[in-house]
Amino acid sequence: MTHNWINPNAMQHPLSTRLSHRLVHRIGRGIALGATVGTLLTATLGFSASAQATELRFGHAGTEDTAYQLGAERLRDLLSERTDGDITMTIMGNSVLGHETEMFEQQMAGALDMSIVSPGLITDFSPTANVFTIPFLYRDVDHWQKVLDGEVGAEIAQKISDETDVKVLAYFGGGKRHIVSSREVKTLDDLQGLKLRTNPTKPLIVAWQALGVEPSVVAWKEIYTAIQLGAIDGLLNEPEWTLRMRFHEVAPNIALSEHDITVRLLTMSKMSWDNLDEEQQKILMESAKEAAGYARKVQLEQDAAALAELEKQGAKLHKIDRVRMQEIVAEPLKEVIAEMGLQDIYDKVRAVK
């Protein structure tokens, strides 16, 4: 059995046990919050009595100009067009239904139809999702696209779906992650003792520790202040969100590590999926893949534009030895990948041409 690194006990119990009181509390809060914005989340997931008329509710954490929202709107429009209005969608962004993890848990319980979630946030529920947290997983953008759109991406999606009872329809994403810091990072020596905010997944922690970094766990909304006060020296982030959150005001140095290209899961409650007939399911899958491809294109463009804007606003971009970084983390990551039972899927990702 593969144990979850953050919560070793999580994988030792049935899924319903792992959700426990935390899920009950979060679902209740999500339902109450949804009601305040005029959205009724019910046990029937918003479906009408007619099998021909289906209303889906889609929650996400992005603002109106993000690829999250634009991709969701594209999906909504495609579904309406291809079903002659039989499938409609209400989109609720800006985390009005809670944090991404909370929305995912609502889907697990059948209280929300669809959402977008970072794989690193659901590793307590899906060991397979850890594969997307491995640094330097992709050779380049072309490799990343082929993995997500090909057989390997489909296999990973199925594994995550089997582990969580939440169906992965397609993949959003497209942000290239770099080192954003208050101190200059021009060489690998500059990484020694650098306190960086990272997501708390084992592949990330082990890799950055091997590079001399001191990984720190800081809540998203507290990052700016933590850097300002010197509690941390920076974070690992993509240009789009560095600009949106104005992290460059307190961490004006960007070392172009490009150690990750983000992947975000477009997910659907299994209960919602099962309430669709076969034709609706086919249309939804085709539309989801098309909308996801569009969203990834948008985010890649936004990310590149954000990096240029950051430099315009005074951020200093530093080249760093990415090849040497990969050599340093290779052996520690090899051990972690094997330990977590990810070797087979990792090899398949790397083998994609």
mmCIF file of C-alpha atoms in Angstrom:
data_model
loop_
_atom_site.group_PDB
_atom_site.id
_atom_site.type_symbol
_atom_site.label_atom_id
_atom_site.label_comp_id
_atom_site.label_asym_id
_atom_site.label_seq_id
_atom_site.Cartn_x
_atom_site.Cartn_y
_atom_site.Cartn_z
ATOM 1 C CA MET A 1 0.000 0.000 0.000
ATOM 2 C CA THR A 2 1.258 3.482 -0.867
ATOM 3 C CA HIS A 3 0.990 5.785 2.114
ATOM 4 C CA ASN A 4 0.191 9.450 1.740
ATOM 5 C CA TRP A 5 3.209 11.486 2.835
ATOM 6 C CA ILE A 6 1.324 14.351 4.430
ATOM 7 C CA ASN A 7 -1.281 12.200 6.149
ATOM 8 C CA PRO A 8 -0.093 8.579 6.369
ATOM 9 C CA ASN A 9 -3.345 7.491 7.966
ATOM 10 C CA ALA A 10 -5.476 8.914 5.172
ATOM 11 C CA MET A 11 -5.043 5.931 2.860
ATOM 12 C CA GLN A 12 -5.660 3.350 5.570
ATOM 13 C CA HIS A 13 -9.386 3.972 5.776
ATOM 14 C CA PRO A 14 -12.323 3.996 3.361
ATOM 15 C CA LEU A 15 -12.972 7.204 1.487
ATOM 16 C CA SER A 16 -16.025 8.022 3.563
ATOM 17 C CA THR A 17 -13.969 7.835 6.744
ATOM 18 C CA ARG A 18 -11.273 10.121 5.363
ATOM 19 C CA LEU A 19 -13.821 12.826 4.632
ATOM 20 C CA SER A 20 -15.205 12.633 8.208
ATOM 21 C CA HIS A 21 -16.192 15.746 10.125
ATOM 22 C CA ARG A 22 -13.989 18.066 8.053
ATOM 23 C CA LEU A 23 -16.014 17.285 4.936
ATOM 24 C CA VAL A 24 -19.342 17.636 6.718
ATOM 25 C CA HIS A 25 -18.295 21.052 8.007
ATOM 26 C CA ARG A 26 -16.992 22.228 4.643
ATOM 27 C CA ILE A 27 -19.998 20.989 2.709
ATOM 28 C CA GLY A 28 -22.278 22.792 5.119
ATOM 29 C CA ARG A 29 -20.299 25.980 4.761
ATOM 30 C CA GLY A 30 -20.216 25.626 0.978
ATOM 31 C CA ILE A 31 -23.977 25.126 0.779
ATOM 32 C CA ALA A 32 -24.654 28.081 3.034
ATOM 33 C CA LEU A 33 -22.278 30.275 1.069
ATOM 34 C CA GLY A 34 -23.741 29.158 -2.226
ATOM 35 C CA ALA A 35 -27.204 30.074 -0.988
ATOM 36 C CA THR A 36 -26.096 33.623 -0.280
ATOM 37 C CA VAL A 37 -25.282 34.107 -3.954
ATOM 38 C CA GLY A 38 -28.583 32.677 -5.049
ATOM 39 C CA THR A 39 -27.299 29.169 -5.711
ATOM 40 C CA LEU A 40 -29.073 26.200 -4.211
ATOM 41 C CA LEU A 41 -26.789 23.160 -3.943
ATOM 42 C CA THR A 42 -29.041 20.178 -3.398
ATOM 43 C CA ALA A 43 -28.659 16.454 -3.186
ATOM 44 C CA THR A 44 -29.937 16.269 -6.755
ATOM 45 C CA LEU A 45 -27.028 18.500 -7.898
ATOM 46 C CA GLY A 46 -29.282 21.024 -9.525
ATOM 47 C CA PHE A 47 -30.778 18.609 -12.032
ATOM 48 C CA SER A 48 -34.361 19.228 -13.051
ATOM 49 C CA ALA A 49 -36.922 16.458 -13.072
ATOM 50 C CA SER A 50 -36.575 16.164 -16.833
ATOM 51 C CA ALA A 51 -33.617 14.128 -18.083
ATOM 52 C CA GLN A 52 -33.555 16.431 -21.108
ATOM 53 C CA ALA A 53 -32.966 19.650 -19.184
ATOM 54 C CA THR A 54 -29.884 19.684 -16.987
ATOM 55 C CA GLU A 55 -28.413 22.605 -15.093
ATOM 56 C CA LEU A 56 -24.807 22.234 -13.971
ATOM 57 C CA ARG A 57 -23.141 24.352 -11.323
ATOM 58 C CA PHE A 58 -19.448 25.069 -11.858
ATOM 59 C CA GLY A 59 -17.273 26.548 -9.107
ATOM 60 C CA HIS A 60 -13.699 27.802 -9.395
ATOM 61 C CA ALA A 61 -11.186 30.055 -7.629
ATOM 62 C CA GLY A 62 -10.267 32.442 -10.460
ATOM 63 C CA THR A 63 -11.377 35.974 -11.227
ATOM 64 C CA GLU A 64 -13.371 36.907 -14.317
ATOM 65 C CA ASP A 65 -10.331 37.481 -16.534
ATOM 66 C CA THR A 66 -8.521 34.222 -15.745
ATOM 67 C CA ALA A 67 -8.242 31.158 -17.963
ATOM 68 C CA TYR A 68 -10.403 29.386 -15.379
ATOM 69 C CA GLN A 69 -13.365 31.666 -16.084
ATOM 70 C CA LEU A 70 -12.773 31.944 -19.823
ATOM 71 C CA GLY A 71 -12.440 28.174 -20.161
ATOM 72 C CA ALA A 72 -15.587 27.623 -18.106
ATOM 73 C CA GLU A 73 -17.491 30.083 -20.293
ATOM 74 C CA ARG A 74 -16.306 28.294 -23.416
ATOM 75 C CA LEU A 75 -17.533 24.977 -21.976
ATOM 76 C CA ARG A 76 -20.886 26.509 -21.030
ATOM 77 C CA ASP A 77 -21.391 27.875 -24.529
ATOM 78 C CA LEU A 78 -20.356 24.641 -26.249
ATOM 79 C CA LEU A 79 -22.742 22.583 -24.119
ATOM 80 C CA SER A 80 -25.638 24.955 -24.732
ATOM 81 C CA GLU A 81 -24.997 24.969 -28.467
ATOM 82 C CA ARG A 82 -24.476 21.230 -28.879
ATOM 83 C CA THR A 83 -27.476 20.208 -26.758
ATOM 84 C CA ASP A 84 -29.834 22.905 -28.051
ATOM 85 C CA GLY A 85 -29.957 24.399 -24.592
ATOM 86 C CA ASP A 86 -30.723 21.154 -22.771
ATOM 87 C CA ILE A 87 -27.539 21.443 -20.708
ATOM 88 C CA THR A 88 -27.003 24.822 -19.082
ATOM 89 C CA MET A 89 -24.282 25.909 -16.685
ATOM 90 C CA THR A 90 -24.033 28.453 -13.892
ATOM 91 C CA ILE A 91 -20.442 29.553 -13.253
ATOM 92 C CA MET A 92 -19.409 30.718 -9.780
ATOM 93 C CA GLY A 93 -15.839 32.003 -9.638
ATOM 94 C CA ASN A 94 -13.764 33.916 -7.081
ATOM 95 C CA SER A 95 -14.000 31.033 -4.577
ATOM 96 C CA VAL A 96 -17.582 31.945 -3.630
ATOM 97 C CA LEU A 97 -18.169 28.246 -2.907
ATOM 98 C CA GLY A 98 -14.978 27.883 -0.885
ATOM 99 C CA HIS A 99 -11.361 26.894 -1.412
ATOM 100 C CA GLU A 100 -10.494 24.465 -4.244
ATOM 101 C CA THR A 101 -10.145 21.602 -1.776
ATOM 102 C CA GLU A 102 -13.543 22.380 -0.308
ATOM 103 C CA MET A 103 -15.174 22.439 -3.743
ATOM 104 C CA PHE A 104 -13.534 19.125 -4.596
ATOM 105 C CA GLU A 105 -14.880 17.606 -1.396
ATOM 106 C CA GLN A 106 -18.328 18.947 -2.248
ATOM 107 C CA GLN A 107 -18.086 17.053 -5.545
ATOM 108 C CA MET A 108 -17.017 13.888 -3.723
ATOM 109 C CA ALA A 109 -20.157 14.156 -1.607
ATOM 110 C CA GLY A 110 -22.399 15.033 -4.544
ATOM 111 C CA ALA A 111 -23.104 18.620 -3.478
ATOM 112 C CA LEU A 112 -21.454 20.384 -6.445
ATOM 113 C CA ASP A 113 -21.338 19.437 -10.111
ATOM 114 C CA MET A 114 -18.019 20.748 -11.463
ATOM 115 C CA SER A 115 -14.860 22.628 -10.507
ATOM 116 C CA ILE A 116 -11.187 23.219 -11.305
ATOM 117 C CA VAL A 117 -8.628 21.981 -8.799
ATOM 118 C CA SER A 118 -4.862 21.876 -8.384
ATOM 119 C CA PRO A 119 -3.673 18.229 -8.179
ATOM 120 C CA GLY A 120 -1.355 19.099 -5.280
ATOM 121 C CA LEU A 121 -4.382 19.939 -3.136
ATOM 122 C CA ILE A 122 -6.049 16.530 -3.422
ATOM 123 C CA THR A 123 -3.161 14.147 -2.779
ATOM 124 C CA ASP A 124 -4.793 13.114 0.522
ATOM 125 C CA PHE A 125 -7.550 11.579 -1.598
ATOM 126 C CA SER A 126 -5.599 10.580 -4.708
ATOM 127 C CA PRO A 127 -2.017 9.263 -4.467
ATOM 128 C CA THR A 128 -1.819 9.379 -8.259
ATOM 129 C CA ALA A 129 -2.300 13.171 -8.242
ATOM 130 C CA ASN A 130 1.206 13.421 -6.744
ATOM 131 C CA VAL A 131 2.670 12.775 -10.184
ATOM 132 C CA PHE A 132 1.786 16.327 -11.211
ATOM 133 C CA THR A 133 3.836 17.725 -8.311
ATOM 134 C CA ILE A 134 7.147 16.216 -9.491
ATOM 135 C CA PRO A 135 9.537 19.015 -10.530
ATOM 136 C CA PHE A 136 10.963 18.979 -14.072
ATOM 137 C CA LEU A 137 8.355 16.438 -15.176
ATOM 138 C CA TYR A 138 8.065 17.921 -18.676
ATOM 139 C CA ARG A 139 10.780 18.619 -21.230
ATOM 140 C CA ASP A 140 8.911 21.613 -22.647
ATOM 141 C CA VAL A 141 5.420 22.940 -23.456
ATOM 142 C CA ASP A 142 5.007 20.586 -26.408
ATOM 143 C CA HIS A 143 5.732 17.569 -24.210
ATOM 144 C CA TRP A 144 3.334 18.891 -21.552
ATOM 145 C CA GLN A 145 0.543 19.293 -24.122
ATOM 146 C CA LYS A 146 1.071 15.806 -25.542
ATOM 147 C CA VAL A 147 0.990 14.226 -22.077
ATOM 148 C CA LEU A 148 -2.281 15.948 -21.149
ATOM 149 C CA ASP A 149 -4.023 15.288 -24.469
ATOM 150 C CA GLY A 150 -2.749 11.740 -25.010
ATOM 151 C CA GLU A 151 -3.175 8.243 -23.643
ATOM 152 C CA VAL A 152 -1.017 8.898 -20.588
ATOM 153 C CA GLY A 153 -3.124 11.892 -19.569
ATOM 154 C CA ALA A 154 -6.252 9.785 -19.990
ATOM 155 C CA GLU A 155 -4.765 7.023 -17.835
ATOM 156 C CA ILE A 156 -3.871 9.454 -15.059
ATOM 157 C CA ALA A 157 -7.352 10.974 -15.230
ATOM 158 C CA GLN A 158 -8.930 7.543 -14.859
ATOM 159 C CA LYS A 159 -6.719 6.655 -11.889
ATOM 160 C CA ILE A 160 -7.603 9.887 -10.082
ATOM 161 C CA SER A 161 -11.283 9.325 -10.859
ATOM 162 C CA ASP A 162 -11.132 5.769 -9.473
ATOM 163 C CA GLU A 163 -9.439 6.963 -6.273
ATOM 164 C CA THR A 164 -11.834 9.819 -5.548
ATOM 165 C CA ASP A 165 -15.180 9.156 -7.267
ATOM 166 C CA VAL A 166 -14.743 12.548 -8.919
ATOM 167 C CA LYS A 167 -14.408 12.300 -12.695
ATOM 168 C CA VAL A 168 -11.492 14.120 -14.331
ATOM 169 C CA LEU A 169 -12.848 15.374 -17.659
ATOM 170 C CA ALA A 170 -9.822 17.276 -18.991
ATOM 171 C CA TYR A 171 -6.860 19.444 -18.017
ATOM 172 C CA PHE A 172 -6.534 23.203 -17.635
ATOM 173 C CA GLY A 173 -3.209 24.888 -16.706
ATOM 174 C CA GLY A 174 -0.278 26.536 -18.430
ATOM 175 C CA GLY A 175 1.633 28.625 -15.918
ATOM 176 C CA LYS A 176 5.421 28.184 -15.950
ATOM 177 C CA ARG A 177 6.688 28.172 -12.376
ATOM 178 C CA HIS A 178 9.836 29.992 -11.290
ATOM 179 C CA ILE A 179 11.620 31.065 -8.096
ATOM 180 C CA VAL A 180 10.271 34.431 -6.915
ATOM 181 C CA SER A 181 12.400 35.897 -4.113
ATOM 182 C CA SER A 182 13.439 38.973 -2.176
ATOM 183 C CA ARG A 183 17.082 37.904 -2.556
ATOM 184 C CA GLU A 184 18.819 37.588 -5.897
ATOM 185 C CA VAL A 185 19.193 34.026 -7.142
ATOM 186 C CA LYS A 186 21.715 33.984 -9.978
ATOM 187 C CA THR A 187 23.498 30.726 -9.225
ATOM 188 C CA LEU A 188 22.623 27.503 -7.450
ATOM 189 C CA ASP A 189 24.764 28.630 -4.528
ATOM 190 C CA ASP A 190 22.228 31.400 -3.931
ATOM 191 C CA LEU A 191 19.608 28.751 -3.154
ATOM 192 C CA GLN A 192 21.411 27.633 -0.002
ATOM 193 C CA GLY A 193 19.291 28.449 3.040
ATOM 194 C CA LEU A 194 16.655 30.244 0.946
ATOM 195 C CA LYS A 195 13.262 30.001 2.665
ATOM 196 C CA LEU A 196 10.652 29.403 -0.036
ATOM 197 C CA ARG A 197 6.952 28.792 0.269
ATOM 198 C CA THR A 198 6.117 25.492 -1.452
ATOM 199 C CA ASN A 199 3.112 23.227 -1.608
ATOM 200 C CA PRO A 200 3.531 20.447 0.985
ATOM 201 C CA THR A 201 3.879 17.445 -1.321
ATOM 202 C CA LYS A 202 6.765 15.046 -0.865
ATOM 203 C CA PRO A 203 8.281 15.285 -4.387
ATOM 204 C CA LEU A 204 8.470 19.079 -4.094
ATOM 205 C CA ILE A 205 9.850 19.089 -0.566
ATOM 206 C CA VAL A 206 12.525 16.493 -1.289
ATOM 207 C CA ALA A 207 13.647 18.133 -4.553
ATOM 208 C CA TRP A 208 13.995 21.624 -3.122
ATOM 209 C CA GLN A 209 15.719 20.385 0.012
ATOM 210 C CA ALA A 210 18.261 18.676 -2.248
ATOM 211 C CA LEU A 211 18.907 22.076 -3.833
ATOM 212 C CA GLY A 212 19.590 23.641 -0.427
ATOM 213 C CA VAL A 213 16.236 25.393 -0.047
ATOM 214 C CA GLU A 214 14.305 25.456 3.227
ATOM 215 C CA PRO A 215 10.699 24.695 2.153
ATOM 216 C CA SER A 216 8.053 26.531 4.168
ATOM 217 C CA VAL A 217 4.298 26.094 4.349
ATOM 218 C CA VAL A 218 2.502 29.449 4.353
ATOM 219 C CA ALA A 219 -1.173 30.094 3.627
ATOM 220 C CA TRP A 220 -1.733 31.655 0.204
ATOM 221 C CA LYS A 221 -3.228 34.868 1.583
ATOM 222 C CA GLU A 222 -0.328 35.308 4.024
ATOM 223 C CA ILE A 223 2.541 35.049 1.505
ATOM 224 C CA TYR A 224 2.935 38.784 0.794
ATOM 225 C CA THR A 225 3.134 39.688 4.480
ATOM 226 C CA ALA A 226 5.405 36.739 5.249
ATOM 227 C CA ILE A 227 7.914 37.945 2.641
ATOM 228 C CA GLN A 228 7.542 41.551 3.790
ATOM 229 C CA LEU A 229 8.315 40.569 7.394
ATOM 230 C CA GLY A 230 11.196 38.295 6.404
ATOM 231 C CA ALA A 231 9.532 35.092 7.600
ATOM 232 C CA ILE A 232 10.204 33.655 4.143
ATOM 233 C CA ASP A 233 12.397 34.814 1.269
ATOM 234 C CA GLY A 234 9.913 34.045 -1.489
ATOM 235 C CA LEU A 235 7.896 31.361 -3.197
ATOM 236 C CA LEU A 236 7.561 29.116 -6.228
ATOM 237 C CA ASN A 237 5.009 30.676 -8.536
ATOM 238 C CA GLU A 238 4.021 31.459 -12.100
ATOM 239 C CA PRO A 239 4.252 35.036 -13.483
ATOM 240 C CA GLU A 240 0.493 35.477 -13.886
ATOM 241 C CA TRP A 241 -0.214 34.997 -10.187
ATOM 242 C CA THR A 242 2.946 36.769 -9.100
ATOM 243 C CA LEU A 243 1.620 39.815 -10.937
ATOM 244 C CA ARG A 244 -1.992 39.423 -9.774
ATOM 245 C CA MET A 245 -0.955 39.105 -6.136
ATOM 246 C CA ARG A 246 1.785 41.744 -6.522
ATOM 247 C CA PHE A 247 4.380 39.497 -4.928
ATOM 248 C CA HIS A 248 7.052 41.261 -6.997
ATOM 249 C CA GLU A 249 6.640 44.327 -4.780
ATOM 250 C CA VAL A 250 8.307 42.446 -1.916
ATOM 251 C CA ALA A 251 10.100 39.755 -3.960
ATOM 252 C CA PRO A 252 11.394 41.508 -7.106
ATOM 253 C CA ASN A 253 13.768 38.732 -8.252
ATOM 254 C CA ILE A 254 12.626 35.956 -10.569
ATOM 255 C CA ALA A 255 15.032 33.064 -11.226
ATOM 256 C CA LEU A 256 13.798 31.382 -14.406
ATOM 257 C CA SER A 257 13.824 27.799 -13.157
ATOM 258 C CA GLU A 258 10.710 26.738 -15.113
ATOM 259 C CA HIS A 259 10.656 23.673 -12.890
ATOM 260 C CA ASP A 260 6.973 23.086 -13.540
ATOM 261 C CA ILE A 261 4.195 23.810 -16.013
ATOM 262 C CA THR A 262 0.981 23.860 -14.058
ATOM 263 C CA VAL A 263 -1.779 21.322 -14.502
ATOM 264 C CA ARG A 264 -5.286 21.921 -13.221
ATOM 265 C CA LEU A 265 -7.994 19.260 -13.202
ATOM 266 C CA LEU A 266 -11.393 19.950 -14.751
ATOM 267 C CA THR A 267 -13.525 17.733 -12.545
ATOM 268 C CA MET A 268 -17.109 16.555 -12.229
ATOM 269 C CA SER A 269 -18.988 14.789 -9.468
ATOM 270 C CA LYS A 270 -19.494 11.136 -10.353
ATOM 271 C CA MET A 271 -23.108 11.486 -9.262
ATOM 272 C CA SER A 272 -23.612 14.342 -11.711
ATOM 273 C CA TRP A 273 -21.948 12.370 -14.481
ATOM 274 C CA ASP A 274 -24.136 9.321 -13.852
ATOM 275 C CA ASN A 275 -27.256 11.473 -14.131
ATOM 276 C CA LEU A 276 -26.437 12.258 -17.757
ATOM 277 C CA ASP A 277 -27.468 9.932 -20.561
ATOM 278 C CA GLU A 278 -24.843 8.475 -22.902
ATOM 279 C CA GLU A 279 -25.283 11.126 -25.576
ATOM 280 C CA GLN A 280 -24.970 13.918 -23.011
ATOM 281 C CA GLN A 281 -21.857 12.307 -21.570
ATOM 282 C CA LYS A 282 -20.290 12.108 -25.027
ATOM 283 C CA ILE A 283 -21.052 15.758 -25.743
ATOM 284 C CA LEU A 284 -19.743 16.818 -22.340
ATOM 285 C CA MET A 285 -16.434 14.973 -22.764
ATOM 286 C CA GLU A 286 -15.861 16.391 -26.252
ATOM 287 C CA SER A 287 -16.773 19.894 -25.119
ATOM 288 C CA ALA A 288 -14.622 19.636 -21.980
ATOM 289 C CA LYS A 289 -11.530 18.681 -23.978
ATOM 290 C CA GLU A 290 -12.117 21.519 -26.444
ATOM 291 C CA ALA A 291 -12.688 24.068 -23.667
ATOM 292 C CA ALA A 292 -9.611 22.836 -21.782
ATOM 293 C CA GLY A 293 -7.432 23.194 -24.868
ATOM 294 C CA TYR A 294 -8.667 26.762 -25.238
ATOM 295 C CA ALA A 295 -8.082 27.507 -21.538
ATOM 296 C CA ARG A 296 -4.508 26.208 -21.691
ATOM 297 C CA LYS A 297 -3.797 28.406 -24.721
ATOM 298 C CA VAL A 298 -5.194 31.431 -22.875
ATOM 299 C CA GLN A 299 -3.144 30.752 -19.754
ATOM 300 C CA LEU A 300 0.109 30.276 -21.681
ATOM 301 C CA GLU A 301 -0.505 33.641 -23.343
ATOM 302 C CA GLN A 302 -1.414 35.327 -20.059
ATOM 303 C CA ASP A 303 1.644 33.855 -18.385
ATOM 304 C CA ALA A 304 4.030 35.153 -21.053
ATOM 305 C CA ALA A 305 2.396 38.582 -20.986
ATOM 306 C CA ALA A 306 2.624 38.677 -17.177
ATOM 307 C CA LEU A 307 6.352 37.899 -17.226
ATOM 308 C CA ALA A 308 6.945 40.767 -19.647
ATOM 309 C CA GLU A 309 4.837 43.079 -17.484
ATOM 310 C CA LEU A 310 6.706 42.066 -14.338
ATOM 311 C CA GLU A 311 9.993 42.984 -15.984
ATOM 312 C CA LYS A 312 8.463 46.262 -17.132
ATOM 313 C CA GLN A 313 7.464 47.021 -13.552
ATOM 314 C CA GLY A 314 10.996 46.472 -12.289
ATOM 315 C CA ALA A 315 11.273 42.769 -11.523
ATOM 316 C CA LYS A 316 14.736 41.375 -12.259
ATOM 317 C CA LEU A 317 14.855 38.177 -14.310
ATOM 318 C CA HIS A 318 17.795 35.868 -13.671
ATOM 319 C CA LYS A 319 18.856 32.855 -15.709
ATOM 320 C CA ILE A 320 19.738 29.796 -13.650
ATOM 321 C CA ASP A 321 21.367 26.466 -14.477
ATOM 322 C CA ARG A 322 18.274 24.305 -15.011
ATOM 323 C CA VAL A 323 20.306 21.357 -16.323
ATOM 324 C CA ARG A 324 22.386 21.197 -13.153
ATOM 325 C CA MET A 325 19.243 21.565 -11.031
ATOM 326 C CA GLN A 326 17.753 18.496 -12.693
ATOM 327 C CA GLU A 327 20.948 16.529 -12.117
ATOM 328 C CA ILE A 328 20.929 17.398 -8.401
ATOM 329 C CA VAL A 329 17.291 16.412 -7.810
ATOM 330 C CA ALA A 330 17.320 13.280 -9.987
ATOM 331 C CA GLU A 331 18.436 10.745 -7.374
ATOM 332 C CA PRO A 332 16.312 12.044 -4.445
ATOM 333 C CA LEU A 333 13.280 12.170 -6.736
ATOM 334 C CA LYS A 334 13.939 8.662 -8.023
ATOM 335 C CA GLU A 335 13.679 7.314 -4.479
ATOM 336 C CA VAL A 336 10.506 9.276 -3.729
ATOM 337 C CA ILE A 337 8.823 8.283 -6.993
ATOM 338 C CA ALA A 338 9.458 4.601 -6.270
ATOM 339 C CA GLU A 339 8.388 4.926 -2.637
ATOM 340 C CA MET A 340 5.093 6.565 -3.620
ATOM 341 C CA GLY A 341 4.269 3.940 -6.248
ATOM 342 C CA LEU A 342 4.497 6.445 -9.095
ATOM 343 C CA GLN A 343 7.327 4.853 -11.100
ATOM 344 C CA ASP A 344 5.157 3.315 -13.815
ATOM 345 C CA ILE A 345 3.140 6.426 -14.567
ATOM 346 C CA TYR A 346 6.222 8.645 -14.265
ATOM 347 C CA ASP A 347 8.060 6.521 -16.834
ATOM 348 C CA LYS A 348 5.088 6.730 -19.174
ATOM 349 C CA VAL A 349 4.996 10.526 -18.890
ATOM 350 C CA ARG A 350 8.707 10.812 -19.596
ATOM 351 C CA ALA A 351 8.429 8.450 -22.574
ATOM 352 C CA VAL A 352 5.875 10.585 -24.405
ATOM 353 C CA LYS A 353 7.409 11.944 -27.624
#
